[in-house]
C-alpha cells in the first residue's frame, strides 16, 4: 500500500472522509462514560508511535492527538520546532528521513504549507497536517462530525463562513466541495480564501463567495467564524476595521435558520469575531467541536495507518 498522507482533505477524498467520520462517531459512542485515558477495547494502534512537531502554539491539536494515540493503544513523541534541530536550520527533508526511522507517523503544525509538502515527500511514513498557513483539515473533520451529531446530516446542509479567508476557511471550502454541502464564504475585500481552494468550488453552484455577511448568513444552518488574526499575522487597526462588520453576534445569528449551529475552532476572542452571548449561548457547539478533534483524529490516524478506508 502506498504511504497515506493528509496534507489536505483532498488527499483522503470524499469516500475516505465519510469512512473516517463514521468511525469517529462509532468509537466515540463505544467509549461513552469511560475514563479518558483508557485504551479502546481493540487497541488498534498498539505499538504505533506518532511524532508531533509544533512550530506554532497549540492546545487542542496537541492534547487531542496525544489522547487519541493513547486511546488507540499507541504513543507519541512531541518535538517543539524551536528546541529541535529544525529550529537551528536542519533541513525538513533530513528531519523527515530521520523521523521515519524512529516513528510510524508524523503530524506537523507549521507555517508555510510547502514545508509539510517537503516533509511528506521525504518521509516514508504517513504525514498529517496539524495546521499550516494554507489549511487546517483536522479541524474541519471535527466540524463535520459535530454537524452530523447536531443536525443528523452533512450532505445538503447550508453553512456560512463569516470572517477571514484563512486556513480553516480554506479547508471548509475543500470539505464542502468533497462532501457536497452548501457554503457561503463571506470575507472582507482583500481577505479572500486561497485561489486554489476557490478553484475547487468553481463547478458548484451551492458554494458562494461574497462580502456581505448579513445576506450570506440568511437561512444558514451552520455559522462558522474564526479569529481575525491568525498565528503569524500582525494584529493591526486595519484588520480590526475591515473585520468589524463580520462580528458574529445575536443579531447576525437571528438572520440564520432558527436552530442554526454556531462553530468556532478556538481559541476565540469574545467581543471581536464573536460575541460572548453567541459563543457561550445555546446555539454554540464549540465544546463538542473541540471534543470531536479527539474522536475524528482517532479515526484519521486509523485511516493514515491503513486500518480503515
Ligand atoms: N483549533 C485548534 O487547532 O486549536 P489549537 O490551536 O489549540 O491546537
Ligand atoms: N486560523 C487560526 C486557527 C487556530 C487554530 C490560526 O491559524 O491561528
Coordinates of N, CA and C and ligand atoms in Angstrom, one line a residue, residues 56-57 60-61 109 130-133 136 139 161 164 166-169 226-227 229-233 265-267 293, ligand 2:
X56 N 4.3 26.1 15.8 CA 3.3 27.2 16.3 C 2.7 26.7 17.5
X57 N 2.0 27.6 18.3 CA 1.4 27.2 19.5 C 0.2 26.3 19.3
X60 N -5.5 22.5 21.7 CA -6.4 21.4 21.3 C -5.6 20.3 20.4
X61 N -4.9 20.8 19.4 CA -4.3 19.8 18.5 C -3.3 18.9 19.2
X109 N 2.6 20.9 12.8 CA 1.9 22.2 12.7 C 3.0 23.2 12.4
X130 N -1.4 19.3 11.0 CA -2.0 19.8 12.2 C -2.2 21.3 12.1
X131 N -2.1 21.9 11.0 CA -2.3 23.3 10.6 C -1.1 23.9 9.9
X132 N -1.4 24.5 8.8 CA -0.4 25.3 8.1 C -1.1 26.6 7.8
X133 N -0.3 27.6 7.2 CA -0.9 28.8 6.8 C -2.0 28.6 5.8
X136 N -6.3 23.7 7.5 CA -6.4 23.0 8.8 C -7.4 21.9 8.7
X139 N -9.2 20.2 11.7 CA -10.3 21.0 12.3 C -11.6 20.7 11.7
X161 N -19.6 30.7 6.3 CA -18.3 31.2 6.9 C -18.3 32.7 6.9
X164 N -12.3 35.8 8.2 CA -11.1 35.8 7.4 C -11.1 34.6 6.4
X166 N -9.1 32.3 5.8 CA -7.8 31.8 6.4 C -7.7 30.3 6.2
X167 N -6.8 29.7 6.9 CA -6.5 28.2 6.8 C -7.8 27.4 7.1
X168 N -8.5 27.8 8.1 CA -9.7 27.0 8.5 C -10.8 27.2 7.4
X169 N -10.9 28.4 6.9 CA -11.9 28.7 5.8 C -11.5 27.8 4.6
X226 N -13.8 32.5 12.8 CA -12.5 32.2 13.4 C -11.9 33.6 13.7
X227 N -10.8 33.5 14.4 CA -10.0 34.7 14.8 C -9.8 35.7 13.6
X229 N -7.2 37.5 13.4 CA -5.7 37.5 13.2 C -5.1 36.1 13.5
X230 N -4.8 35.4 12.5 CA -4.2 34.0 12.7 C -2.8 34.1 13.2
X231 N -2.3 33.0 13.7 CA -0.9 32.9 14.2 C 0.1 33.3 13.0
X232 N 1.0 34.1 13.3 CA 2.0 34.6 12.3 C 1.6 35.9 11.6
X233 N 0.3 36.3 11.8 CA -0.1 37.6 11.2 C 0.0 38.7 12.3
X265 N -13.3 27.2 15.8 CA -12.3 26.2 16.0 C -11.6 26.5 17.4
X266 N -11.7 27.7 17.9 CA -11.0 28.2 19.1 C -9.5 28.2 18.8
X267 N -8.7 29.0 19.5 CA -9.1 30.0 20.5 C -10.0 31.1 20.0
X293 N -12.3 16.9 18.0 CA -11.0 16.8 17.5 C -10.4 15.5 17.9
Ligands
LIG2 N1 -6.8 30.5 11.9 C1 -6.2 30.2 13.2 C2 -6.6 28.8 13.6 C3 -6.1 28.5 15.0 C4 -6.5 27.1 15.4 C5 -4.7 30.3 13.1 O1 -4.1 29.9 12.2 O2 -4.1 30.9 14.1

